[in-house]
Amino acid sequence: MLTLYSQLLQAYKWSNKLQYHAGLASSLLNQQSLKRSANQMGASAKRRPKVQPSTLVLPPQYVDDVISRIGRMFPDLTIELFRPNGTSAVLLVTLGKVLKAIVVMRSLFIDRTVVRGFNENVYTEDGKLDIWSKSQYQVFQKVTDHATTALLHYQLPQMPDVVVRSFMTWLQSYINLSLSCLSDLVAELH
């Protein structure tokens, strides 16, 4: 199980790199098609600025607005947005009285998520969100694994807001997670 998880993380990292380079290639191809005639007239490639993929860098206000709209779409979800490094967003998503998910984002792209039980502490001793520690409950560790798989499934670089909305829709499906469901999931683990 541990080797499968590490392979999944490697595939996720590879997917992120591929997504980044595909965005660069797309930006360069779009720019080339517009500047083809200018390049034939002697414009030097050395003077061209380095192109960053436009899909990866979105203004923080736009990200805040998208998250706010998504929060209003799901009445069972409470979404708190934090910006610990200034630009990167970290979401604390509380789903009813069932679970809490910490969603680490780069612009509108979800990097990782950690799911914990509703009564578990999600903060470190210094008051910051704890984005690294696993849940103390196996069932929420399993939900974290499922969430990581869902992140890999919901990849659409051209429309990252749709990806976030789809992921929140998936996360909301756990609202009916009851004690009987939890015991069934724990039984599957053993």
mmCIF file of C-alpha atoms in Angstrom:
data_model
loop_
_atom_site.group_PDB
_atom_site.id
_atom_site.type_symbol
_atom_site.label_atom_id
_atom_site.label_comp_id
_atom_site.label_asym_id
_atom_site.label_seq_id
_atom_site.Cartn_x
_atom_site.Cartn_y
_atom_site.Cartn_z
ATOM 1 C CA MET A 1 0.000 0.000 0.000
ATOM 2 C CA LEU A 2 2.847 2.367 0.888
ATOM 3 C CA THR A 3 4.648 1.709 -2.413
ATOM 4 C CA LEU A 4 1.439 2.362 -4.323
ATOM 5 C CA TYR A 5 1.004 5.650 -2.484
ATOM 6 C CA SER A 6 4.590 6.732 -3.231
ATOM 7 C CA GLN A 7 4.114 5.802 -6.886
ATOM 8 C CA LEU A 8 0.916 7.837 -6.922
ATOM 9 C CA LEU A 9 2.751 10.843 -5.488
ATOM 10 C CA GLN A 10 5.514 10.463 -8.083
ATOM 11 C CA ALA A 11 2.896 10.343 -10.830
ATOM 12 C CA TYR A 12 1.248 13.443 -9.360
ATOM 13 C CA LYS A 13 4.571 15.338 -9.351
ATOM 14 C CA TRP A 14 5.228 14.226 -12.908
ATOM 15 C CA SER A 15 1.729 15.357 -13.875
ATOM 16 C CA ASN A 16 2.365 18.801 -12.360
ATOM 17 C CA LYS A 17 5.606 19.155 -14.328
ATOM 18 C CA LEU A 18 3.873 18.014 -17.498
ATOM 19 C CA GLN A 19 1.043 20.481 -16.889
ATOM 20 C CA TYR A 20 3.523 23.320 -16.358
ATOM 21 C CA HIS A 21 5.478 22.539 -19.533
ATOM 22 C CA ALA A 22 2.291 22.080 -21.549
ATOM 23 C CA GLY A 23 1.196 25.544 -20.427
ATOM 24 C CA LEU A 24 4.543 26.976 -21.502
ATOM 25 C CA ALA A 25 4.320 25.233 -24.867
ATOM 26 C CA SER A 26 0.771 26.483 -25.378
ATOM 27 C CA SER A 27 1.776 30.061 -24.574
ATOM 28 C CA LEU A 28 4.764 29.890 -26.901
ATOM 29 C CA LEU A 29 2.727 28.409 -29.738
ATOM 30 C CA ASN A 30 0.027 31.047 -29.334
ATOM 31 C CA GLN A 31 2.636 33.787 -29.294
ATOM 32 C CA GLN A 32 4.444 32.321 -32.302
ATOM 33 C CA SER A 33 1.293 32.237 -34.407
ATOM 34 C CA LEU A 34 0.699 35.928 -33.709
ATOM 35 C CA LYS A 35 4.308 37.016 -34.242
ATOM 36 C CA ARG A 36 5.264 34.808 -37.184
ATOM 37 C CA SER A 37 5.400 37.726 -39.608
ATOM 38 C CA ALA A 38 7.384 39.845 -37.124
ATOM 39 C CA ASN A 39 9.921 37.037 -36.638
ATOM 40 C CA GLN A 40 10.452 36.808 -40.395
ATOM 41 C CA MET A 41 11.275 40.523 -40.459
ATOM 42 C CA GLY A 42 14.292 40.044 -38.218
ATOM 43 C CA ALA A 43 12.953 40.181 -34.661
ATOM 44 C CA SER A 44 15.514 38.505 -32.467
ATOM 45 C CA ALA A 45 14.547 35.612 -30.217
ATOM 46 C CA LYS A 46 16.987 36.956 -27.630
ATOM 47 C CA ARG A 47 14.893 40.079 -27.121
ATOM 48 C CA ARG A 48 11.689 38.146 -26.533
ATOM 49 C CA PRO A 49 10.695 37.994 -22.846
ATOM 50 C CA LYS A 50 10.395 34.631 -21.168
ATOM 51 C CA VAL A 51 6.793 33.502 -21.442
ATOM 52 C CA GLN A 52 5.057 32.168 -18.352
ATOM 53 C CA PRO A 53 1.941 30.073 -18.750
ATOM 54 C CA SER A 54 -1.028 32.322 -18.151
ATOM 55 C CA THR A 55 -3.117 29.553 -16.620
ATOM 56 C CA LEU A 56 -0.763 29.138 -13.659
ATOM 57 C CA VAL A 57 -0.663 32.739 -12.495
ATOM 58 C CA LEU A 58 -4.000 34.243 -11.575
ATOM 59 C CA PRO A 59 -4.492 37.377 -9.474
ATOM 60 C CA PRO A 60 -5.196 36.601 -5.798
ATOM 61 C CA GLN A 61 -8.430 38.636 -5.957
ATOM 62 C CA TYR A 62 -9.711 36.436 -8.788
ATOM 63 C CA VAL A 63 -8.884 33.294 -6.783
ATOM 64 C CA ASP A 64 -10.662 34.784 -3.736
ATOM 65 C CA ASP A 65 -13.754 35.534 -5.838
ATOM 66 C CA VAL A 66 -13.865 32.017 -7.317
ATOM 67 C CA ILE A 67 -13.503 30.429 -3.857
ATOM 68 C CA SER A 68 -16.215 32.720 -2.489
ATOM 69 C CA ARG A 69 -18.603 31.750 -5.310
ATOM 70 C CA ILE A 70 -17.882 28.063 -4.804
ATOM 71 C CA GLY A 71 -18.495 28.449 -1.073
ATOM 72 C CA ARG A 72 -21.947 29.888 -1.773
ATOM 73 C CA MET A 73 -22.763 26.961 -4.077
ATOM 74 C CA PHE A 74 -22.376 24.380 -1.305
ATOM 75 C CA PRO A 75 -24.353 25.156 1.850
ATOM 76 C CA ASP A 76 -22.868 22.160 3.712
ATOM 77 C CA LEU A 77 -19.312 23.420 3.150
ATOM 78 C CA THR A 78 -17.663 26.178 5.142
ATOM 79 C CA ILE A 79 -14.582 27.451 3.339
ATOM 80 C CA GLU A 80 -12.006 29.629 5.101
ATOM 81 C CA LEU A 81 -9.217 31.034 2.940
ATOM 82 C CA PHE A 82 -5.714 31.633 4.309
ATOM 83 C CA ARG A 83 -2.691 33.099 2.554
ATOM 84 C CA PRO A 84 0.303 32.083 4.679
ATOM 85 C CA ASN A 85 2.898 33.067 2.041
ATOM 86 C CA GLY A 86 1.086 36.045 0.595
ATOM 87 C CA THR A 87 -0.041 34.559 -2.729
ATOM 88 C CA SER A 88 -0.587 30.825 -2.284
ATOM 89 C CA ALA A 89 -3.996 29.946 -0.935
ATOM 90 C CA VAL A 90 -4.742 27.364 1.711
ATOM 91 C CA LEU A 91 -8.371 26.459 2.274
ATOM 92 C CA LEU A 92 -9.841 25.019 5.436
ATOM 93 C CA VAL A 93 -12.994 23.267 4.262
ATOM 94 C CA THR A 94 -15.380 22.066 6.958
ATOM 95 C CA LEU A 95 -18.025 19.629 5.798
ATOM 96 C CA GLY A 96 -20.942 19.729 8.219
ATOM 97 C CA LYS A 97 -19.919 17.959 11.402
ATOM 98 C CA VAL A 98 -18.203 15.172 9.460
ATOM 99 C CA LEU A 99 -14.709 16.240 8.424
ATOM 100 C CA LYS A 100 -12.246 19.043 7.820
ATOM 101 C CA ALA A 101 -10.079 19.206 4.720
ATOM 102 C CA ILE A 102 -7.027 21.359 4.252
ATOM 103 C CA VAL A 103 -6.618 22.170 0.569
ATOM 104 C CA VAL A 104 -3.272 23.625 -0.488
ATOM 105 C CA MET A 105 -3.467 25.602 -3.715
ATOM 106 C CA ARG A 106 -1.108 27.258 -6.147
ATOM 107 C CA SER A 107 -3.243 29.902 -7.788
ATOM 108 C CA LEU A 108 -6.394 27.876 -8.604
ATOM 109 C CA PHE A 109 -4.543 24.577 -8.944
ATOM 110 C CA ILE A 110 -4.925 22.201 -6.025
ATOM 111 C CA ASP A 111 -1.528 20.877 -4.964
ATOM 112 C CA ARG A 112 -2.547 18.616 -2.117
ATOM 113 C CA THR A 113 -5.195 17.961 0.443
ATOM 114 C CA VAL A 114 -5.300 16.471 3.922
ATOM 115 C CA VAL A 115 -8.573 15.251 5.415
ATOM 116 C CA ARG A 116 -9.111 14.976 9.149
ATOM 117 C CA GLY A 117 -12.013 14.232 11.435
ATOM 118 C CA PHE A 118 -14.296 17.076 12.461
ATOM 119 C CA ASN A 119 -13.013 17.050 16.061
ATOM 120 C CA GLU A 120 -9.322 16.804 15.169
ATOM 121 C CA ASN A 121 -7.041 19.796 15.602
ATOM 122 C CA VAL A 122 -5.998 21.294 12.265
ATOM 123 C CA TYR A 123 -3.580 23.873 13.669
ATOM 124 C CA THR A 124 0.043 23.581 14.745
ATOM 125 C CA GLU A 125 1.211 24.755 18.165
ATOM 126 C CA ASP A 126 2.074 28.184 16.738
ATOM 127 C CA GLY A 127 -1.458 28.662 15.355
ATOM 128 C CA LYS A 128 -0.777 27.925 11.673
ATOM 129 C CA LEU A 129 -2.713 25.391 9.616
ATOM 130 C CA ASP A 130 -1.052 21.989 9.818
ATOM 131 C CA ILE A 131 -0.827 20.944 6.170
ATOM 132 C CA TRP A 132 1.514 17.986 6.726
ATOM 133 C CA SER A 133 0.216 15.810 9.565
ATOM 134 C CA LYS A 134 -2.038 12.879 8.781
ATOM 135 C CA SER A 135 -5.292 12.262 10.550
ATOM 136 C CA GLN A 136 -5.070 10.151 13.666
ATOM 137 C CA TYR A 137 -7.933 8.038 12.296
ATOM 138 C CA GLN A 138 -7.330 5.483 9.569
ATOM 139 C CA VAL A 139 -10.645 6.219 7.920
ATOM 140 C CA PHE A 140 -9.722 9.863 7.308
ATOM 141 C CA GLN A 141 -6.279 8.788 6.096
ATOM 142 C CA LYS A 142 -8.158 6.673 3.559
ATOM 143 C CA VAL A 143 -10.364 9.633 2.613
ATOM 144 C CA THR A 144 -7.149 11.665 2.145
ATOM 145 C CA ASP A 145 -5.887 8.975 -0.253
ATOM 146 C CA HIS A 146 -9.204 9.128 -2.126
ATOM 147 C CA ALA A 147 -8.962 12.928 -2.246
ATOM 148 C CA THR A 148 -5.463 12.708 -3.721
ATOM 149 C CA THR A 149 -6.792 10.330 -6.357
ATOM 150 C CA ALA A 150 -9.679 12.715 -7.047
ATOM 151 C CA LEU A 151 -7.179 15.553 -7.539
ATOM 152 C CA LEU A 152 -5.420 13.507 -10.178
ATOM 153 C CA HIS A 153 -8.749 12.778 -11.837
ATOM 154 C CA TYR A 154 -9.940 16.395 -11.925
ATOM 155 C CA GLN A 155 -7.196 17.883 -14.098
ATOM 156 C CA LEU A 156 -8.263 20.556 -16.561
ATOM 157 C CA PRO A 157 -5.536 23.230 -16.872
ATOM 158 C CA GLN A 158 -7.607 25.425 -19.182
ATOM 159 C CA MET A 159 -10.425 25.801 -16.608
ATOM 160 C CA PRO A 160 -8.991 25.547 -13.087
ATOM 161 C CA ASP A 161 -12.138 26.998 -11.501
ATOM 162 C CA VAL A 162 -14.110 24.024 -12.864
ATOM 163 C CA VAL A 163 -11.545 21.697 -11.282
ATOM 164 C CA VAL A 164 -11.964 23.336 -7.853
ATOM 165 C CA ARG A 165 -15.756 23.241 -8.162
ATOM 166 C CA SER A 166 -15.677 19.582 -9.229
ATOM 167 C CA PHE A 167 -13.394 18.694 -6.328
ATOM 168 C CA MET A 168 -15.688 20.475 -3.848
ATOM 169 C CA THR A 169 -18.670 18.617 -5.341
ATOM 170 C CA TRP A 170 -16.789 15.367 -4.804
ATOM 171 C CA LEU A 171 -15.854 16.365 -1.253
ATOM 172 C CA GLN A 172 -19.449 17.266 -0.438
ATOM 173 C CA SER A 173 -20.471 13.702 -1.301
ATOM 174 C CA TYR A 174 -19.009 12.721 2.077
ATOM 175 C CA ILE A 175 -21.731 14.669 3.929
ATOM 176 C CA ASN A 176 -23.635 11.432 4.519
ATOM 177 C CA LEU A 177 -20.616 9.714 6.007
ATOM 178 C CA SER A 178 -22.095 8.282 9.173
ATOM 179 C CA LEU A 179 -20.772 6.071 11.915
ATOM 180 C CA SER A 180 -22.004 2.951 10.129
ATOM 181 C CA CYS A 181 -20.193 4.040 6.952
ATOM 182 C CA LEU A 182 -17.088 4.777 8.988
ATOM 183 C CA SER A 183 -17.109 1.325 10.509
ATOM 184 C CA ASP A 184 -17.510 -0.197 7.018
ATOM 185 C CA LEU A 185 -14.533 1.809 5.762
ATOM 186 C CA VAL A 186 -12.433 0.783 8.763
ATOM 187 C CA ALA A 187 -13.398 -2.859 8.147
ATOM 188 C CA GLU A 188 -12.166 -2.511 4.550
ATOM 189 C CA LEU A 189 -8.844 -1.249 5.833
ATOM 190 C CA HIS A 190 -8.182 -4.448 7.750
#
